[in-house]
């Protein structure tokens, strides 16, 4: 494994069993905005007008976001079974879940936790930026190496869903599978900048 800055962005891969007629690519990038704040950038390129994208309303918590266009992140300490799942909708809705082990968990109530979500939409580009304060999450230690998985569910106007991840397991789409957690990021440093990461094969 070779450490390198996260540049060029890490690309999400479409699951081979799901349609992707309107999407050309989804790239991701990571930045520390300040110590403890992680910015995750998703950049979708394609026929945006053929996608079902909810209009931005306001940032508030909601469940079931993965049933429509939704960008996701999975984060936990390296070699630890516990992890968090984050859902970010272009509507501004979001959700956070805590898991003790693979799919063993549910919604968490982290006092004061609320991600900031920003949307930029152009003719062929949809960009979502989610900023999360990792120091507001219980049980997550920032002085250790963190494992990160990124994913997206994209809905077309006909209702078809495509599933995107850094890496897919054999079989059905499953973002919780550890094979998707291929980025290892290190402790935040003061100031902004790109994240040094290790990509597991």
Short mmCIF file of C-alpha atoms in Angstrom, two decimals:
data_model
loop_
_atom_site.label_atom_id
_atom_site.label_comp_id
_atom_site.label_asym_id
_atom_site.label_seq_id
_atom_site.Cartn_x
_atom_site.Cartn_y
_atom_site.Cartn_z
CA UNK A 1 0.00 0.00 0.00
CA UNK A 2 1.29 3.43 -0.95
CA UNK A 3 0.37 6.66 0.78
CA UNK A 4 -0.43 9.64 -1.46
CA UNK A 5 -2.51 12.81 -1.39
CA UNK A 6 -6.11 12.32 -2.46
CA UNK A 7 -5.52 13.80 -5.92
CA UNK A 8 -6.82 13.08 -8.49
CA UNK A 9 -10.17 12.42 -6.80
CA UNK A 10 -11.19 8.85 -5.97
CA UNK A 11 -13.81 7.59 -8.40
CA UNK A 12 -16.92 5.68 -7.38
CA UNK A 13 -17.68 2.58 -9.45
CA UNK A 14 -21.16 1.62 -10.60
CA UNK A 15 -22.41 -1.82 -9.53
CA UNK A 16 -22.44 -3.99 -12.67
CA UNK A 17 -26.02 -5.17 -12.08
CA UNK A 18 -27.58 -1.69 -11.88
CA UNK A 19 -28.33 0.74 -14.75
CA UNK A 20 -26.31 3.90 -15.25
CA UNK A 21 -27.72 5.42 -18.44
CA UNK A 22 -27.64 9.04 -17.26
CA UNK A 23 -24.43 9.08 -15.19
CA UNK A 24 -20.97 9.31 -16.73
CA UNK A 25 -18.93 9.40 -13.52
CA UNK A 26 -18.93 10.21 -9.81
CA UNK A 27 -15.68 11.48 -8.30
CA UNK A 28 -14.98 12.21 -4.65
CA UNK A 29 -12.50 14.30 -2.73
CA UNK A 30 -11.69 14.86 0.95
CA UNK A 31 -10.40 17.89 2.83
CA UNK A 32 -9.84 18.99 6.39
CA UNK A 33 -11.57 22.34 6.77
CA UNK A 34 -10.14 22.66 10.26
CA UNK A 35 -9.13 20.25 12.95
CA UNK A 36 -11.94 17.74 13.41
CA UNK A 37 -14.06 18.90 10.46
CA UNK A 38 -14.07 16.61 7.44
CA UNK A 39 -15.34 17.91 4.09
CA UNK A 40 -16.48 15.22 1.64
CA UNK A 41 -17.01 16.33 -1.94
CA UNK A 42 -19.08 14.29 -4.42
CA UNK A 43 -19.03 15.41 -8.06
CA UNK A 44 -21.46 13.70 -10.45
CA UNK A 45 -21.12 14.26 -14.19
CA UNK A 46 -23.81 13.24 -16.68
CA UNK A 47 -27.27 14.01 -18.04
CA UNK A 48 -28.48 15.83 -14.92
CA UNK A 49 -31.91 16.54 -16.42
CA UNK A 50 -32.55 12.77 -16.57
CA UNK A 51 -31.99 12.34 -12.83
CA UNK A 52 -34.51 12.66 -10.03
CA UNK A 53 -32.84 15.22 -7.78
CA UNK A 54 -34.89 16.72 -4.96
CA UNK A 55 -34.70 20.52 -4.69
CA UNK A 56 -32.69 21.91 -1.79
CA UNK A 57 -34.91 22.84 1.16
CA UNK A 58 -33.11 23.00 4.47
CA UNK A 59 -30.67 20.91 6.47
CA UNK A 60 -32.64 18.56 8.71
CA UNK A 61 -32.60 14.96 9.78
CA UNK A 62 -34.61 12.32 7.89
CA UNK A 63 -34.55 8.53 7.47
CA UNK A 64 -34.84 6.38 4.35
CA UNK A 65 -32.79 8.74 2.19
CA UNK A 66 -31.12 5.82 0.39
CA UNK A 67 -34.38 5.11 -1.43
CA UNK A 68 -33.70 8.05 -3.74
CA UNK A 69 -30.68 10.08 -4.86
CA UNK A 70 -28.36 10.05 -1.85
CA UNK A 71 -24.63 10.31 -1.17
CA UNK A 72 -23.19 8.20 1.62
CA UNK A 73 -20.08 7.81 3.77
CA UNK A 74 -19.00 5.08 6.19
CA UNK A 75 -16.37 5.84 8.81
CA UNK A 76 -14.72 4.01 11.66
CA UNK A 77 -11.40 3.38 13.33
CA UNK A 78 -9.09 1.07 11.39
CA UNK A 79 -9.41 -2.60 12.44
CA UNK A 80 -12.46 -1.79 14.61
CA UNK A 81 -15.86 -3.39 13.94
CA UNK A 82 -17.72 -0.22 15.00
CA UNK A 83 -18.51 2.39 12.36
CA UNK A 84 -20.79 5.28 11.43
CA UNK A 85 -22.98 5.68 8.35
CA UNK A 86 -23.82 9.14 6.98
CA UNK A 87 -26.50 9.90 4.37
CA UNK A 88 -26.61 13.23 2.52
CA UNK A 89 -29.46 14.20 0.18
CA UNK A 90 -29.36 17.07 -2.35
CA UNK A 91 -32.52 18.27 -0.52
CA UNK A 92 -30.36 19.11 2.51
CA UNK A 93 -31.74 16.19 4.49
CA UNK A 94 -29.24 13.99 6.32
CA UNK A 95 -28.97 11.02 8.65
CA UNK A 96 -26.34 9.41 10.85
CA UNK A 97 -26.32 5.84 12.15
CA UNK A 98 -24.00 4.01 14.53
CA UNK A 99 -23.11 0.31 14.20
CA UNK A 100 -21.45 -2.02 16.71
CA UNK A 101 -20.65 -4.47 13.93
CA UNK A 102 -21.74 -5.21 10.37
CA UNK A 103 -25.31 -3.81 10.09
CA UNK A 104 -25.75 -4.12 13.87
CA UNK A 105 -27.01 -0.70 14.94
CA UNK A 106 -29.32 2.17 14.10
CA UNK A 107 -29.88 5.93 14.34
CA UNK A 108 -27.83 7.79 16.94
CA UNK A 109 -28.61 10.96 18.85
CA UNK A 110 -25.37 12.95 18.90
CA UNK A 111 -25.98 16.23 20.71
CA UNK A 112 -25.21 19.19 18.49
CA UNK A 113 -24.28 17.09 15.47
CA UNK A 114 -25.54 18.47 12.20
CA UNK A 115 -23.60 18.31 8.94
CA UNK A 116 -23.43 21.33 6.66
CA UNK A 117 -24.56 20.46 3.12
CA UNK A 118 -23.87 22.58 0.04
CA UNK A 119 -25.16 21.94 -3.49
CA UNK A 120 -23.87 23.19 -6.82
CA UNK A 121 -25.90 22.20 -9.90
CA UNK A 122 -24.91 22.95 -13.49
CA UNK A 123 -25.96 21.60 -16.91
CA UNK A 124 -23.94 18.38 -16.60
CA UNK A 125 -22.62 18.55 -13.05
CA UNK A 126 -24.13 17.95 -9.63
CA UNK A 127 -21.75 18.64 -6.75
CA UNK A 128 -22.58 17.97 -3.11
CA UNK A 129 -20.26 19.00 -0.29
CA UNK A 130 -20.91 17.63 3.19
CA UNK A 131 -18.97 18.94 6.19
CA UNK A 132 -19.06 16.88 9.38
CA UNK A 133 -17.58 17.62 12.80
CA UNK A 134 -16.01 14.32 13.75
CA UNK A 135 -15.32 15.52 17.30
CA UNK A 136 -19.09 15.65 17.89
CA UNK A 137 -19.47 11.92 17.35
CA UNK A 138 -19.37 9.74 20.48
CA UNK A 139 -16.86 6.92 20.62
CA UNK A 140 -14.82 8.13 17.61
CA UNK A 141 -11.18 8.78 18.43
CA UNK A 142 -9.47 11.23 16.08
CA UNK A 143 -5.92 10.29 17.06
CA UNK A 144 -6.10 6.94 15.23
CA UNK A 145 -6.12 5.90 11.60
CA UNK A 146 -9.67 5.96 10.22
CA UNK A 147 -11.16 3.68 7.56
CA UNK A 148 -13.57 5.33 5.14
CA UNK A 149 -15.99 4.05 2.51
CA UNK A 150 -17.85 6.31 0.07
CA UNK A 151 -20.96 5.51 -1.94
CA UNK A 152 -23.99 6.93 -3.74
CA UNK A 153 -27.48 5.91 -4.83
CA UNK A 154 -28.62 7.72 -7.97
CA UNK A 155 -32.26 7.75 -9.08
CA UNK A 156 -33.24 8.43 -12.69
CA UNK A 157 -36.56 10.03 -13.62
CA UNK A 158 -38.00 6.63 -14.55
CA UNK A 159 -37.32 5.40 -11.01
CA UNK A 160 -34.32 3.20 -11.83
CA UNK A 161 -31.59 3.23 -9.17
CA UNK A 162 -27.86 2.81 -9.73
CA UNK A 163 -25.49 1.98 -6.87
CA UNK A 164 -21.98 3.44 -6.70
CA UNK A 165 -19.11 2.70 -4.30
CA UNK A 166 -15.35 2.80 -4.09
CA UNK A 167 -15.44 -1.00 -4.35
CA UNK A 168 -18.27 -3.53 -4.50
CA UNK A 169 -18.39 -7.01 -2.97
CA UNK A 170 -19.41 -10.00 -5.03
CA UNK A 171 -23.19 -10.22 -5.27
CA UNK A 172 -25.78 -7.56 -4.54
CA UNK A 173 -24.85 -3.93 -3.76
CA UNK A 174 -23.82 -3.63 -0.11
CA UNK A 175 -22.19 -0.39 1.01
CA UNK A 176 -21.73 -1.76 4.55
CA UNK A 177 -19.40 -4.50 3.32
CA UNK A 178 -15.83 -3.83 4.51
CA UNK A 179 -14.50 -4.11 0.94
CA UNK A 180 -15.89 -0.58 0.39
CA UNK A 181 -13.84 0.84 3.29
CA UNK A 182 -10.69 1.21 1.20
CA UNK A 183 -9.54 4.69 2.23
CA UNK A 184 -7.45 5.07 5.38
CA UNK A 185 -7.15 8.66 6.53
CA UNK A 186 -4.97 10.00 9.28
CA UNK A 187 -5.45 12.44 12.11
CA UNK A 188 -6.55 15.96 11.14
CA UNK A 189 -3.98 18.71 11.20
CA UNK A 190 -4.50 22.40 11.84
CA UNK A 191 -5.62 24.37 8.81
CA UNK A 192 -7.11 23.33 5.49
CA UNK A 193 -5.63 20.96 3.00
CA UNK A 194 -5.83 17.68 1.18
CA UNK A 195 -5.86 14.48 3.19
CA UNK A 196 -3.05 11.97 3.05
CA UNK A 197 -4.56 8.55 2.56
CA UNK A 198 -3.76 4.94 1.90
CA UNK A 199 -5.89 3.06 -0.63
CA UNK A 200 -6.15 -0.63 0.12
CA UNK A 201 -6.08 -2.94 -2.94
#
